[in-house]
């Protein structure tokens, strides 16, 4: 049993394809590819922590609930596009933020990196920034102890905390790694 993290699927959001240069020709193709990659990666016995923006659901939360249940999600950290979802109406926990521990690290998890409390001085896992600001918000910013799990940076697959910890353990101080594929290529050469 593993714990996985990811954010920003944006199921049903046609403009996200162009906004983040996703390699899909339609919303239907994107939705199916996101689901397929999830099912290829996460087992039923695993835990999924989603860091927000499951769907483009600004109305009533129905689409967020539908897709989160299709993912078999366990915990949703509300994103700015999940605002239609009332936490009390969801059949799963919905929070603004949480902390999780894995190996020797404690992570503050939230959708927007700007929402991290000033007093937090540990590692942060966030989404929201997609792949639009790679210099400021890469997959790993070791110097600022930040990990961006927007799905574009993870090749549209959730990442296991065990895998993430291995990447962080292998990173030299000051590393800034654009995406998970770059991390695998750079760190396997060392």
Coordinates of N, CA and C in Angstrom, one line a residue, residues 4-173:
X4 N -0.1 8.3 -2.7 CA 0.2 9.1 -3.9 C -0.3 10.5 -3.8
X5 N 0.4 11.4 -4.5 CA -0.1 12.8 -4.5 C -0.1 13.3 -6.0
X6 N -1.0 14.2 -6.3 CA -1.1 14.8 -7.6 C -2.1 16.0 -7.4
X7 N -2.1 16.9 -8.4 CA -3.0 18.0 -8.4 C -3.4 18.4 -9.9
X8 N -4.4 19.2 -10.0 CA -4.7 19.9 -11.2 C -5.1 19.0 -12.4
X9 N -5.9 18.0 -12.2 CA -6.4 17.2 -13.4 C -7.2 18.1 -14.3
X10 N -8.1 18.9 -13.7 CA -9.0 19.8 -14.5 C -9.8 19.0 -15.5
X11 N -10.4 17.9 -15.0 CA -11.3 17.1 -15.8 C -12.4 18.0 -16.4
X12 N -12.7 17.9 -17.7 CA -13.8 18.6 -18.3 C -13.5 20.1 -18.7
X13 N -12.2 20.5 -18.5 CA -11.9 21.9 -18.7 C -11.2 22.0 -20.1
X14 N -11.9 22.5 -21.1 CA -11.3 22.5 -22.4 C -10.2 23.5 -22.6
X15 N -10.2 24.7 -21.9 CA -9.2 25.7 -22.1 C -7.9 25.3 -21.4
X16 N -7.9 24.3 -20.5 CA -6.6 23.9 -19.8 C -5.7 23.3 -20.8
X17 N -6.2 22.7 -21.9 CA -5.4 22.0 -22.9 C -4.4 23.1 -23.5
X18 N -4.9 24.2 -23.9 CA -4.1 25.3 -24.5 C -3.3 26.0 -23.4
X19 N -3.9 26.3 -22.3 CA -3.3 27.1 -21.2 C -2.0 26.4 -20.7
X20 N -2.0 25.1 -20.7 CA -0.8 24.4 -20.2 C -0.1 23.5 -21.2
X21 N -0.5 23.7 -22.5 CA 0.0 23.0 -23.6 C 0.0 21.5 -23.4
X22 N -1.2 21.0 -23.0 CA -1.4 19.5 -22.8 C -1.4 18.8 -24.2
X23 N -0.9 17.6 -24.3 CA -0.8 16.9 -25.6 C -2.1 16.2 -26.0
X24 N -3.3 16.9 -25.8 CA -4.5 16.2 -26.1 C -5.3 17.1 -27.1
X25 N -6.1 16.4 -28.0 CA -6.8 17.2 -29.0 C -8.2 17.5 -28.6
X26 N -8.7 16.9 -27.5 CA -10.1 17.2 -27.1 C -10.2 16.9 -25.6
X27 N -11.2 17.4 -25.0 CA -11.5 17.2 -23.6 C -11.7 15.7 -23.3
X28 N -12.5 15.1 -24.2 CA -12.7 13.6 -24.0 C -11.4 12.8 -24.0
X29 N -10.5 13.1 -25.0 CA -9.2 12.4 -25.0 C -8.4 12.7 -23.8
X30 N -8.4 14.0 -23.3 CA -7.7 14.3 -22.1 C -8.3 13.6 -20.9
X31 N -9.6 13.6 -20.7 CA -10.2 13.0 -19.6 C -9.9 11.5 -19.5
X32 N -10.0 10.8 -20.7 CA -9.7 9.4 -20.7 C -8.2 9.1 -20.5
X33 N -7.3 9.9 -21.0 CA -5.9 9.7 -20.8 C -5.5 9.9 -19.3
X34 N -6.1 10.9 -18.7 CA -5.8 11.1 -17.3 C -6.3 10.0 -16.4
X35 N -7.5 9.5 -16.7 CA -8.0 8.3 -16.0 C -7.2 7.1 -16.2
X36 N -6.8 6.8 -17.5 CA -6.0 5.6 -17.8 C -4.6 5.7 -17.1
X37 N -4.0 6.8 -17.1 CA -2.7 6.9 -16.4 C -2.8 6.7 -14.9
X38 N -3.9 7.2 -14.4 CA -4.2 7.0 -12.9 C -4.3 5.5 -12.7
X39 N -5.2 4.8 -13.4 CA -5.5 3.4 -13.2 C -4.2 2.5 -13.4
X40 N -3.3 2.9 -14.3 CA -2.1 2.2 -14.6 C -1.1 2.4 -13.4
X41 N -1.3 3.4 -12.6 CA -0.3 3.7 -11.5 C -0.8 3.4 -10.1
X42 N -2.0 3.7 -9.8 CA -2.5 3.5 -8.4 C -3.4 2.3 -8.3
X43 N -3.1 1.5 -7.3 CA -3.9 0.3 -7.0 C -5.1 0.7 -6.0
X44 N -6.1 -0.2 -6.0 CA -7.2 0.1 -5.1 C -6.8 0.2 -3.6
X45 N -5.8 -0.5 -3.2 CA -5.4 -0.5 -1.8 C -4.5 0.8 -1.5
X46 N -4.1 1.5 -2.5 CA -3.3 2.7 -2.3 C -4.1 3.9 -1.8
X47 N -3.5 4.9 -1.3 CA -4.1 6.1 -0.8 C -3.8 7.3 -1.8
X48 N -4.8 8.0 -2.2 CA -4.6 9.2 -3.1 C -5.0 10.4 -2.4
X49 N -4.0 11.3 -2.3 CA -4.2 12.7 -1.7 C -4.1 13.6 -2.9
X50 N -5.2 14.3 -3.2 CA -5.3 15.1 -4.4 C -5.2 16.6 -3.9
X51 N -4.3 17.4 -4.4 CA -4.1 18.7 -4.0 C -4.9 19.8 -4.8
X52 N -6.0 19.4 -5.2 CA -7.0 20.4 -5.7 C -7.1 20.5 -7.2
X53 N -8.2 21.1 -7.6 CA -8.6 21.2 -9.0 C -8.8 19.9 -9.7
X54 N -9.6 19.1 -9.1 CA -10.0 17.8 -9.8 C -10.7 18.1 -11.1
X55 N -11.6 18.9 -11.1 CA -12.4 19.3 -12.3 C -12.6 20.8 -12.4
X56 N -13.2 21.2 -13.5 CA -13.5 22.6 -13.6 C -14.9 22.7 -13.1
X57 N -15.1 22.8 -11.8 CA -16.4 22.6 -11.2 C -16.7 23.8 -10.3
X58 N -17.2 24.9 -10.8 CA -17.5 26.1 -10.1 C -18.9 26.2 -9.6
X59 N -19.8 25.2 -10.0 CA -21.2 25.3 -9.7 C -21.6 24.6 -8.4
X60 N -21.6 23.3 -8.4 CA -22.2 22.5 -7.3 C -21.4 21.4 -6.7
X61 N -20.3 21.1 -7.3 CA -19.4 20.1 -6.8 C -19.7 18.7 -7.4
X62 N -20.7 18.6 -8.2 CA -21.1 17.2 -8.7 C -20.0 16.6 -9.5
X63 N -19.4 17.4 -10.4 CA -18.3 16.9 -11.3 C -17.1 16.6 -10.5
X64 N -16.7 17.4 -9.5 CA -15.6 17.1 -8.6 C -15.8 15.7 -7.9
X65 N -17.0 15.5 -7.4 CA -17.3 14.3 -6.7 C -17.2 13.1 -7.6
X66 N -17.8 13.3 -8.8 CA -17.8 12.2 -9.8 C -16.4 11.7 -10.2
X67 N -15.6 12.7 -10.5 CA -14.2 12.3 -11.0 C -13.4 11.9 -9.8
X68 N -13.5 12.5 -8.6 CA -12.7 12.0 -7.5 C -13.1 10.6 -7.1
X69 N -14.3 10.3 -7.2 CA -14.7 8.9 -6.9 C -14.2 7.9 -8.0
X70 N -14.2 8.4 -9.2 CA -13.6 7.5 -10.3 C -12.1 7.3 -10.1
X71 N -11.4 8.3 -9.4 CA -10.0 8.1 -9.1 C -9.8 7.3 -7.8
X72 N -10.9 7.0 -7.1 CA -10.8 6.3 -5.9 C -10.1 7.1 -4.8
X73 N -10.2 8.4 -4.9 CA -9.5 9.4 -4.0 C -9.9 9.2 -2.5
X74 N -8.9 9.5 -1.7 CA -9.1 9.4 -0.3 C -9.2 10.7 0.5
X75 N -8.5 11.8 0.0 CA -8.4 13.1 0.6 C -8.3 14.1 -0.4
X76 N -9.2 15.1 -0.4 CA -9.1 16.2 -1.4 C -8.7 17.5 -0.6
X77 N -7.7 18.2 -1.1 CA -7.3 19.5 -0.6 C -7.9 20.5 -1.6
X78 N -8.9 21.3 -1.2 CA -9.6 22.1 -2.1 C -8.8 23.1 -2.9
X79 N -9.0 23.0 -4.2 CA -8.3 24.0 -5.1 C -9.3 25.1 -5.5
X80 N -8.8 26.1 -6.2 CA -9.6 27.2 -6.6 C -10.7 26.9 -7.6
X81 N -10.6 25.8 -8.2 CA -11.7 25.3 -9.2 C -12.6 24.3 -8.5
X82 N -12.4 24.0 -7.3 CA -13.2 23.1 -6.5 C -14.2 23.8 -5.6
X83 N -14.4 25.1 -5.9 CA -15.2 26.0 -5.0 C -16.6 25.6 -5.0
X84 N -17.2 25.0 -6.0 CA -18.6 24.6 -6.0 C -18.9 23.4 -5.0
X85 N -17.8 22.8 -4.5 CA -18.0 21.6 -3.7 C -18.1 22.1 -2.2
X86 N -19.2 21.7 -1.6 CA -19.4 21.9 -0.1 C -18.8 20.7 0.6
X87 N -17.9 20.9 1.5 CA -17.2 19.8 2.1 C -18.1 18.9 2.8
X88 N -19.2 19.4 3.4 CA -20.2 18.5 4.1 C -20.9 17.6 3.1
X89 N -21.0 18.0 1.9 CA -21.7 17.2 0.9 C -20.9 16.1 0.2
X90 N -19.6 16.2 0.4 CA -18.7 15.2 -0.2 C -18.6 13.9 0.6
X91 N -18.6 12.8 -0.1 CA -18.5 11.5 0.5 C -17.0 11.1 0.9
X92 N -16.1 12.1 0.9 CA -14.7 12.0 1.3 C -14.3 13.2 2.0
X93 N -13.2 13.2 2.7 CA -12.7 14.4 3.4 C -12.2 15.5 2.5
X94 N -12.6 16.7 2.7 CA -12.2 17.9 2.0 C -11.6 18.9 3.0
X95 N -10.3 19.2 2.8 CA -9.6 20.1 3.6 C -9.0 21.2 2.8
X96 N -8.5 22.3 3.5 CA -7.8 23.3 2.9 C -6.3 23.0 2.8
X97 N -5.8 22.3 3.8 CA -4.4 21.9 3.8 C -4.3 20.8 4.9
X98 N -3.1 20.1 4.8 CA -2.8 19.1 5.8 C -1.3 18.9 5.9
X99 N -0.8 18.2 6.8 CA 0.6 17.8 6.9 C 0.6 16.3 6.8
X100 N 1.6 15.8 6.1 CA 1.9 14.3 6.0 C 3.4 14.1 6.3
X101 N 3.7 12.9 6.8 CA 5.0 12.6 7.0 C 5.4 11.3 6.2
X102 N 6.6 11.4 5.7 CA 7.1 10.2 5.0 C 8.6 10.1 5.2
X103 N 9.1 9.0 5.6 CA 10.5 8.8 6.0 C 10.8 9.9 7.0
X104 N 11.8 10.6 6.7 CA 12.3 11.7 7.7 C 11.7 13.1 7.4
X105 N 10.8 13.2 6.5 CA 10.3 14.5 6.1 C 8.9 14.7 6.5
X106 N 8.6 15.9 6.9 CA 7.2 16.3 7.1 C 6.8 17.3 6.0
X107 N 5.7 17.1 5.3 CA 5.3 18.0 4.2 C 4.0 18.7 4.6
X108 N 4.0 20.0 4.3 CA 2.8 20.8 4.4 C 2.2 20.7 3.0
X109 N 0.9 20.3 2.9 CA 0.3 20.1 1.6 C -0.9 21.1 1.4
X110 N -0.9 21.8 0.3 CA -1.9 22.7 0.0 C -2.0 22.9 -1.5
X111 N -3.1 23.5 -2.0 CA -3.2 23.7 -3.4 C -2.3 24.8 -3.9
X112 N -2.4 26.0 -3.3 CA -1.7 27.1 -3.7 C -0.4 27.3 -2.8
X113 N 0.8 27.4 -3.4 CA 2.0 27.6 -2.6 C 1.9 28.9 -1.8
X114 N 1.1 29.9 -2.3 CA 1.0 31.2 -1.5 C 0.3 31.0 -0.2
X115 N -0.4 29.9 0.0 CA -1.2 29.7 1.2 C -0.5 29.0 2.3
X116 N 0.8 28.8 2.1 CA 1.6 28.1 3.2 C 1.8 29.1 4.3
X117 N 1.6 28.7 5.6 CA 1.8 29.7 6.7 C 3.2 30.2 6.7
X118 N 3.4 31.5 7.1 CA 4.7 32.1 7.2 C 5.6 31.3 8.2
X119 N 5.0 30.7 9.2 CA 5.9 30.1 10.2 C 6.3 28.7 9.8
X120 N 5.8 28.1 8.7 CA 6.2 26.8 8.2 C 7.6 26.9 7.6
X121 N 8.5 26.1 8.1 CA 9.9 26.1 7.5 C 10.4 24.8 7.0
X122 N 9.4 23.9 6.7 CA 9.7 22.6 6.2 C 9.4 22.4 4.7
X123 N 9.3 21.2 4.3 CA 8.9 20.9 2.9 C 7.5 21.2 2.6
X124 N 7.2 21.6 1.4 CA 5.8 21.9 0.9 C 5.6 21.1 -0.3
X125 N 4.4 20.5 -0.4 CA 3.9 19.9 -1.6 C 2.7 20.8 -2.0
X126 N 2.6 21.2 -3.3 CA 1.6 22.1 -3.8 C 1.3 21.8 -5.2
X127 N 0.2 22.4 -5.7 CA -0.2 22.4 -7.1 C -0.3 23.8 -7.6
X128 N -1.4 24.0 -8.3 CA -1.9 25.3 -8.8 C -1.1 26.0 -9.9
X129 N 0.2 25.8 -9.9 CA 1.1 26.6 -10.8 C 1.3 25.9 -12.1
X130 N 0.8 24.7 -12.2 CA 0.9 23.9 -13.5 C 2.4 23.9 -14.0
X131 N 2.6 24.1 -15.3 CA 3.9 24.1 -15.9 C 4.2 25.5 -16.4
X132 N 3.4 26.5 -16.0 CA 3.5 27.8 -16.6 C 4.6 28.7 -16.1
X133 N 5.2 28.4 -14.9 CA 6.3 29.2 -14.3 C 7.4 28.3 -13.9
X134 N 8.1 27.6 -14.9 CA 9.0 26.5 -14.5 C 10.2 27.0 -13.7
X135 N 10.6 28.3 -13.9 CA 11.8 28.8 -13.1 C 11.4 29.0 -11.6
X136 N 10.2 29.5 -11.4 CA 9.7 29.8 -10.0 C 9.1 28.6 -9.4
X137 N 8.4 27.8 -10.1 CA 7.6 26.6 -9.6 C 7.9 25.3 -10.4
X138 N 9.2 24.8 -10.3 CA 9.5 23.6 -11.0 C 8.9 22.4 -10.2
X139 N 9.1 21.2 -10.7 CA 8.7 20.0 -9.9 C 9.4 20.0 -8.5
X140 N 10.7 20.2 -8.5 CA 11.4 20.2 -7.3 C 12.2 21.5 -7.2
X141 N 12.0 22.3 -6.2 CA 12.8 23.5 -5.9 C 13.5 23.2 -4.5
X142 N 14.6 22.5 -4.6 CA 15.2 22.0 -3.4 C 15.6 23.1 -2.4
X143 N 16.1 24.2 -3.0 CA 16.5 25.3 -2.1 C 15.4 25.9 -1.3
X144 N 14.2 26.0 -1.8 CA 13.1 26.5 -1.1 C 12.2 25.4 -0.5
X145 N 12.6 24.1 -0.6 CA 11.9 23.0 -0.1 C 10.5 22.9 -0.6
X146 N 10.3 23.0 -1.9 CA 9.0 23.0 -2.5 C 8.9 21.9 -3.6
X147 N 7.8 21.2 -3.7 CA 7.5 20.2 -4.7 C 6.2 20.6 -5.3
X148 N 6.2 20.8 -6.6 CA 5.0 21.1 -7.4 C 4.5 19.8 -8.1
X149 N 3.3 19.4 -7.6 CA 2.7 18.1 -8.2 C 1.6 18.4 -9.1
X150 N 1.6 19.5 -9.8 CA 0.6 19.7 -10.9 C 0.9 18.6 -11.9
X151 N -0.2 18.0 -12.4 CA -0.1 16.8 -13.2 C 0.8 17.0 -14.5
X152 N 0.9 18.1 -15.0 CA 1.7 18.3 -16.2 C 3.2 18.0 -15.9
X153 N 3.6 18.3 -14.7 CA 5.0 18.0 -14.3 C 5.2 16.6 -13.9
X154 N 4.2 15.8 -13.7 CA 4.3 14.4 -13.3 C 3.9 13.4 -14.5
X155 N 3.9 14.0 -15.7 CA 3.6 13.2 -16.9 C 2.2 12.6 -16.7
X156 N 1.3 13.4 -16.0 CA -0.1 13.1 -15.9 C -0.4 11.9 -15.1
X157 N 0.6 11.5 -14.2 CA 0.4 10.3 -13.3 C 0.7 10.7 -11.8
X158 N -0.1 10.2 -10.9 CA 0.2 10.5 -9.5 C 1.6 10.0 -9.2
X159 N 2.3 10.6 -8.2 CA 3.6 10.1 -7.8 C 3.5 9.6 -6.4
X160 N 4.1 8.4 -6.1 CA 4.1 7.8 -4.8 C 5.1 8.6 -3.9
X161 N 4.7 8.8 -2.6 CA 5.6 9.5 -1.7 C 6.9 8.8 -1.6
X162 N 7.0 7.5 -1.7 CA 8.2 6.7 -1.7 C 9.1 7.2 -2.9
X163 N 8.6 7.3 -4.0 CA 9.3 7.8 -5.2 C 9.8 9.2 -5.0
X164 N 8.9 10.0 -4.5 CA 9.2 11.4 -4.3 C 10.4 11.5 -3.3
X165 N 10.3 10.8 -2.2 CA 11.4 10.8 -1.2 C 12.7 10.4 -1.8
X166 N 12.7 9.3 -2.7 CA 13.9 8.9 -3.3 C 14.5 10.0 -4.2
X167 N 13.6 10.7 -4.9 CA 14.1 11.8 -5.8 C 14.7 12.9 -4.9
X168 N 14.1 13.3 -3.8 CA 14.6 14.3 -2.9 C 15.9 13.9 -2.3
X169 N 16.0 12.6 -1.9 CA 17.2 12.1 -1.3 C 18.4 12.2 -2.3
X170 N 18.1 12.0 -3.6 CA 19.2 12.0 -4.6 C 19.5 13.4 -5.1
X171 N 18.7 14.4 -4.8 CA 19.0 15.7 -5.2 C 20.1 16.4 -4.5
X172 N 21.1 17.0 -5.2 CA 22.1 17.8 -4.5 C 21.4 19.1 -4.0
X173 N 22.0 19.7 -3.0 CA 21.5 20.9 -2.5 C 21.4 21.9 -3.6

